[in-house]
mmCIF file of C-alpha atoms and ligand atoms in Angstrom:
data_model
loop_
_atom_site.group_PDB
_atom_site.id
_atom_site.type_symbol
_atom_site.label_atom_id
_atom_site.label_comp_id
_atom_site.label_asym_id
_atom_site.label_seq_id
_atom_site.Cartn_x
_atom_site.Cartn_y
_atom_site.Cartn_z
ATOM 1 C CA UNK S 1 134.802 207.755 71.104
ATOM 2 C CA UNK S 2 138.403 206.837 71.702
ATOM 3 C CA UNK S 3 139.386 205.981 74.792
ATOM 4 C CA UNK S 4 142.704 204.145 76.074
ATOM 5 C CA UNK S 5 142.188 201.674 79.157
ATOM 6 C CA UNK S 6 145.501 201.203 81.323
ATOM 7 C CA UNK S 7 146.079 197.964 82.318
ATOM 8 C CA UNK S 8 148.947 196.279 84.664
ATOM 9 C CA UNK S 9 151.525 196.020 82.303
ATOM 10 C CA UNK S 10 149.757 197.206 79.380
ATOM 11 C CA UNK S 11 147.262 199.400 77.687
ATOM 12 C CA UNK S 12 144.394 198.859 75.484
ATOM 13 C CA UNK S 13 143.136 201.568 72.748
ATOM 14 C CA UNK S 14 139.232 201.194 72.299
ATOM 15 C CA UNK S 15 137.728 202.889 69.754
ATOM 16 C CA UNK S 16 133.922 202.144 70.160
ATOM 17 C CA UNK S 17 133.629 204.062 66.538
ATOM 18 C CA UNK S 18 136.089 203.204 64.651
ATOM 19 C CA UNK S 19 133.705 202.338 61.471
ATOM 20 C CA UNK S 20 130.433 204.277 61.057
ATOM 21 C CA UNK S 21 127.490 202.014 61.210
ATOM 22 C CA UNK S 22 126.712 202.082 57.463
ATOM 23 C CA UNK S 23 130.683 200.767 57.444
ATOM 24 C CA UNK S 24 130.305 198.149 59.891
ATOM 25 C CA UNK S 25 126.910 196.856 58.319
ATOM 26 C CA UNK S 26 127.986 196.515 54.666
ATOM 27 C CA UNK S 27 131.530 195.033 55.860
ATOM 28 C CA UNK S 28 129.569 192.923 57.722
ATOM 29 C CA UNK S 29 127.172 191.667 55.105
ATOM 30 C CA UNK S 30 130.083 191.094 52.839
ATOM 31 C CA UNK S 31 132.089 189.106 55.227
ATOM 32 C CA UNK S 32 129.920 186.976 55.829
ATOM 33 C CA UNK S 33 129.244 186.275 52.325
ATOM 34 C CA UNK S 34 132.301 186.138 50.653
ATOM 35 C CA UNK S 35 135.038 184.580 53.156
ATOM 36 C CA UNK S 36 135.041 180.720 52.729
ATOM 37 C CA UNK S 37 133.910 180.140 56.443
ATOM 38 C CA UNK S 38 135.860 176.680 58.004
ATOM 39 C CA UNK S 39 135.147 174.442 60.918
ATOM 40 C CA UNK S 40 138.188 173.633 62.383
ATOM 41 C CA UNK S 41 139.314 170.798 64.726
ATOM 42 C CA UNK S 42 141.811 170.334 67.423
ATOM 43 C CA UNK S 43 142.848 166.943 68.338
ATOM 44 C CA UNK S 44 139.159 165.842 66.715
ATOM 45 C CA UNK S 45 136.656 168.273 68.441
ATOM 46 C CA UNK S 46 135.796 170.721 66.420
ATOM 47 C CA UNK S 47 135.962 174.482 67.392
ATOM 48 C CA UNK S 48 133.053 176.658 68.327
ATOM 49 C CA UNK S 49 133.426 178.850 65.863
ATOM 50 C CA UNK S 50 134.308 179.208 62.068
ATOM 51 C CA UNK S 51 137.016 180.679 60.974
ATOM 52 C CA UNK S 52 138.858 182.870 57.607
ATOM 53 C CA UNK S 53 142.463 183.709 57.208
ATOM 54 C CA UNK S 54 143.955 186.206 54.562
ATOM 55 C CA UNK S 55 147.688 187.207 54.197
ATOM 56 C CA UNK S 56 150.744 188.115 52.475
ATOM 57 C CA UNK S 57 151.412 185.850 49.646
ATOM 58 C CA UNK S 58 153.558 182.987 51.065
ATOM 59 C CA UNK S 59 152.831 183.534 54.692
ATOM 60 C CA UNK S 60 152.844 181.065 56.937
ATOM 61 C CA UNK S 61 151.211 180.746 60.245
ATOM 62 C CA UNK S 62 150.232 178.183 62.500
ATOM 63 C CA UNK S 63 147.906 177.476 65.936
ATOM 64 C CA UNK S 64 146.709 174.433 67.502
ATOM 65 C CA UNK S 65 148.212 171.681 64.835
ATOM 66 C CA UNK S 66 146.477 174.105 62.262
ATOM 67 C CA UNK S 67 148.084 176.013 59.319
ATOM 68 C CA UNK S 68 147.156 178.519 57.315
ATOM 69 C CA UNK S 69 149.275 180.144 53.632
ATOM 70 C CA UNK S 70 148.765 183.460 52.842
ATOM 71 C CA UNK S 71 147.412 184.079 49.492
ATOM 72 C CA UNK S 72 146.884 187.902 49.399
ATOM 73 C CA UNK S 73 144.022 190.030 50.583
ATOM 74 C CA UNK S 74 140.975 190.871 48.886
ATOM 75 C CA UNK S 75 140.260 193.900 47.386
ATOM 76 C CA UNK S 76 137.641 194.935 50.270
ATOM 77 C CA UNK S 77 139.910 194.357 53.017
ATOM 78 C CA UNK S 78 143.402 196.205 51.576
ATOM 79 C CA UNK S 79 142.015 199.761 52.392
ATOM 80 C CA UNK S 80 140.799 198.548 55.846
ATOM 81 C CA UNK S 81 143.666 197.284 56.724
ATOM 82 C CA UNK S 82 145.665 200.172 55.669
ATOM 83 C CA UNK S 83 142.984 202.338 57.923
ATOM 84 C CA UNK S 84 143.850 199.754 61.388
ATOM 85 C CA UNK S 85 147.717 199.688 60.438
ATOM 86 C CA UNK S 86 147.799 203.742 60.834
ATOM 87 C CA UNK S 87 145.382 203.143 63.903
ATOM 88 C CA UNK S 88 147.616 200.918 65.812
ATOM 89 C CA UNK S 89 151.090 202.299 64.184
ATOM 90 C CA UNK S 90 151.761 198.865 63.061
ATOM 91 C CA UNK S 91 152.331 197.110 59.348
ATOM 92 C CA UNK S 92 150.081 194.147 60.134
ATOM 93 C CA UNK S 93 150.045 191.578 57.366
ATOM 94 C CA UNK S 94 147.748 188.848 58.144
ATOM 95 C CA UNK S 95 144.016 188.856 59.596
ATOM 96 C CA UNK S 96 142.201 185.851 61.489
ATOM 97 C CA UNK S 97 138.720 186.099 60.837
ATOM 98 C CA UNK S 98 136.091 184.470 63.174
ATOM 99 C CA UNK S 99 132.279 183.802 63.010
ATOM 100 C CA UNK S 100 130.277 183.407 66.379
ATOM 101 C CA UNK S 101 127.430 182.147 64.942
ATOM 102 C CA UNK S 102 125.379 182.325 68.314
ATOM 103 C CA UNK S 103 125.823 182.761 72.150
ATOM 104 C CA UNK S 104 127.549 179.103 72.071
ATOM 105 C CA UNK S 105 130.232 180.259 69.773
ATOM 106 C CA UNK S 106 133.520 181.127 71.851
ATOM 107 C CA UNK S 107 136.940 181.381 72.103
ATOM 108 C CA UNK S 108 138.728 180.183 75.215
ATOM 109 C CA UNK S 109 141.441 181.469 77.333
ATOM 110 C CA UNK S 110 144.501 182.552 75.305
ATOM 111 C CA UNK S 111 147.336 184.833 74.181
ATOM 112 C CA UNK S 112 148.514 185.667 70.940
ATOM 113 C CA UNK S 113 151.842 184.506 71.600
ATOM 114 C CA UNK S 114 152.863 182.339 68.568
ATOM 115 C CA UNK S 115 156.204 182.139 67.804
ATOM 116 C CA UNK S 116 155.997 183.794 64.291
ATOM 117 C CA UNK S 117 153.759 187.304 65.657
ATOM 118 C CA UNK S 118 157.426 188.196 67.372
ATOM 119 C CA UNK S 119 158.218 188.015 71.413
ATOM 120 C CA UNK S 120 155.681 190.884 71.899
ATOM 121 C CA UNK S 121 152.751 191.780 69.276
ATOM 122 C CA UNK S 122 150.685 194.628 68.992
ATOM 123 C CA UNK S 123 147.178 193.185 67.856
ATOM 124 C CA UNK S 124 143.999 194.792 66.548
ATOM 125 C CA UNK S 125 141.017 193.549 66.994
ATOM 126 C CA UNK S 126 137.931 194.372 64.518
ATOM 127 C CA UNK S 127 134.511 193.689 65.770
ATOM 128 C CA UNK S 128 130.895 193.807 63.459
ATOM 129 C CA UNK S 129 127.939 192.259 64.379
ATOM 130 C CA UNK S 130 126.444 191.054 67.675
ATOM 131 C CA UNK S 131 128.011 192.575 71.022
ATOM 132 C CA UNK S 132 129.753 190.111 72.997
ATOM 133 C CA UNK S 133 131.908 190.616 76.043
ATOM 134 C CA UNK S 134 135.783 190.197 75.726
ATOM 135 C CA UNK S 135 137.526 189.051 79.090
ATOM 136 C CA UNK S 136 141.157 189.694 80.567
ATOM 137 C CA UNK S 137 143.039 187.568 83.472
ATOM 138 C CA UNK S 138 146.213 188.746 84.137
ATOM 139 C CA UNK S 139 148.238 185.725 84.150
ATOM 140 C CA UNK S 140 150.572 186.486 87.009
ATOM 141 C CA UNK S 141 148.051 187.832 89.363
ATOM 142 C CA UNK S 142 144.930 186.857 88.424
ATOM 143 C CA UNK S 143 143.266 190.246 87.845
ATOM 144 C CA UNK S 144 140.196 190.388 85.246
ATOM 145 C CA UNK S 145 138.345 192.902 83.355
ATOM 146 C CA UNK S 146 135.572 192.861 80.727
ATOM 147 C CA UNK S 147 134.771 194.969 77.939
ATOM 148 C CA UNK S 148 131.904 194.802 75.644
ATOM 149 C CA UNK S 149 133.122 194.772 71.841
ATOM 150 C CA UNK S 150 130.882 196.478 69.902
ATOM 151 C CA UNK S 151 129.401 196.962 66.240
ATOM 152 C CA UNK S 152 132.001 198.387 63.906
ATOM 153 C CA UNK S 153 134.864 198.887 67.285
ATOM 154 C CA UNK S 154 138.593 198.733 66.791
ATOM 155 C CA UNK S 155 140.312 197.086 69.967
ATOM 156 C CA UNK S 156 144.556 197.285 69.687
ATOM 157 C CA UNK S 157 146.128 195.484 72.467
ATOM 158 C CA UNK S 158 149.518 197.075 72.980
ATOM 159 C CA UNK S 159 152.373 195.690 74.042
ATOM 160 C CA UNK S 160 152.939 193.489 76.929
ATOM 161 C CA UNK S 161 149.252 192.351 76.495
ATOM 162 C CA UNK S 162 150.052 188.765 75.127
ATOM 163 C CA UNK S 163 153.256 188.434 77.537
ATOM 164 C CA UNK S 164 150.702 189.370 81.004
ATOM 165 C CA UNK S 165 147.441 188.740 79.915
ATOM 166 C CA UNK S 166 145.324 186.410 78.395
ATOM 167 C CA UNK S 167 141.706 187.003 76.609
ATOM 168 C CA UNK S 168 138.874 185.301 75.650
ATOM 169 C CA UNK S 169 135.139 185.624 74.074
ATOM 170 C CA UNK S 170 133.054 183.886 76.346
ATOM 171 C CA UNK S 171 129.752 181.982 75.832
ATOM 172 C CA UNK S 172 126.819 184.035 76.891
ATOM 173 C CA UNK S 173 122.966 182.277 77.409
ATOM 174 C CA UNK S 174 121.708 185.424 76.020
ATOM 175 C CA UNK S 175 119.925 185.274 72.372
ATOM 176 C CA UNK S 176 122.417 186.610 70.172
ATOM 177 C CA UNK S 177 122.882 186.560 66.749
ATOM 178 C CA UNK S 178 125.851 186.145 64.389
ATOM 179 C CA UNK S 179 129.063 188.321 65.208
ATOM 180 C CA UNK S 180 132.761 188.934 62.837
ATOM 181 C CA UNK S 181 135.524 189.007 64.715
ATOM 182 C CA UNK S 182 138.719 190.309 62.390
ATOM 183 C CA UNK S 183 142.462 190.069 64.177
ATOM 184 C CA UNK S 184 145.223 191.860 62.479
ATOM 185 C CA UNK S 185 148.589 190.967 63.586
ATOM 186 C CA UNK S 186 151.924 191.291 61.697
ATOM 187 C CA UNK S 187 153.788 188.033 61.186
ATOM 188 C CA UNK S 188 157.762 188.163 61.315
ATOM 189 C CA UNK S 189 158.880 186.837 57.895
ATOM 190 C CA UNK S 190 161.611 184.704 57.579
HETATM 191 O O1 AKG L 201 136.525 187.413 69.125
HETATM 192 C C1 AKG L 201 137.272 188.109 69.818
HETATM 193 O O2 AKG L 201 136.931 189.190 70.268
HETATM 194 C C2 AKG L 201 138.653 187.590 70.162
HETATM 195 C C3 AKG L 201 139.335 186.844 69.058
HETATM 196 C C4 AKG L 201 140.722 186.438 69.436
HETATM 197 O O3 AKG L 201 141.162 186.620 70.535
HETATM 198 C C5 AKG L 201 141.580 185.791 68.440
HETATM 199 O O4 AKG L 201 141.163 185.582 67.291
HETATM 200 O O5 AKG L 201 142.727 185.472 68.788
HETATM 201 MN MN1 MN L 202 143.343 186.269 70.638
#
């Protein structure tokens, strides 16, 4: 079911079935198989996660000291990407792609504000594997909300999301197992 969430300042879109379970499993499967998986460091410590990155031929992006050259997509990911542009009604043209391998894997705090997404990205976020709980904190006043990301669920955050609000993928002491997390944004050329 579709369902749109407003926020202070912004709105999400959740779409809890955006792939059909068959979908979401073999994408899964095949993720995890074929993208060349990387550890990561900033300044030295090494993030909990891994991490994949396809784009555009001759796309460049860069986080935390980090850079990454787009080299085209493969075949497998073209059509789905075609599906999550008419989705969000954006042209995205890169995907981050991270592995939580357990409950330890995270991401911290953040907003998808890099300089070369634009002053004020739409985002869509993928999810396939394990459910794990993605948090908000409105960075002005402080207000949070949670929402559990599910097997084969399409999250856009619209805009004003990475000007008001930051997000994360907390740790959880739960046993969990292994969970994709794909982020399509659209990277201003030039
Ligand atoms: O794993 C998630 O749900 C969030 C990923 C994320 O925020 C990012 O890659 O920037
Ligand atoms: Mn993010």
């Amino acid at each position: 079911m579709r369902r749109t969430i407003e926020l202070t300042q912004t709105t999400l879109h959740y779409d809890d079935a955006f792939l059909t379970p068959a979908e979401a499993d073999s994408l899964f499967v095949h993720l995890r198989e074929t993208v060349d998986w990387k550890q990561e460091f900033s300044r030295g410590r090494p993030f909990p996660r891994r991490v994949g990155w396809y784009a555009d031929p001759g796309l460049v992006y860069r986080y935390s000291g980090i850079e990454h050259r787009g080299e085209g997509w493969p075949d497998t990911l073209l059509p789905l990407k075609r599906r999550i542009d008419e989705a969000a009604s954006e042209t995205f043209n890169s995907v981050l792609l991270n592995l939580y391998r357990d409950g330890r894997d995270s991401m911290g705090y953040h907003s998808d504000n890099e300089p070369e997404l634009g002053p004020d990205p739409i985002i869509a976020s993928l999810s396939l594997g394990n459910e794990r709980n993605f948090a908000l904190k409105h960075v002005e006043t402080g207000e949070r909300t949670n929402l559990p990301l599910t097997h084969g669920s399409l999250l856009v955050m619209g805009r004003g999301c990475q000007i008001h609000w930051r997000h994360m993928a907390p740790k959880t002491a739960k046993p969990v197992g292994e969970r994709i997390n794909l982020t399509f944004r659209r990277i201003v050329p030039g």
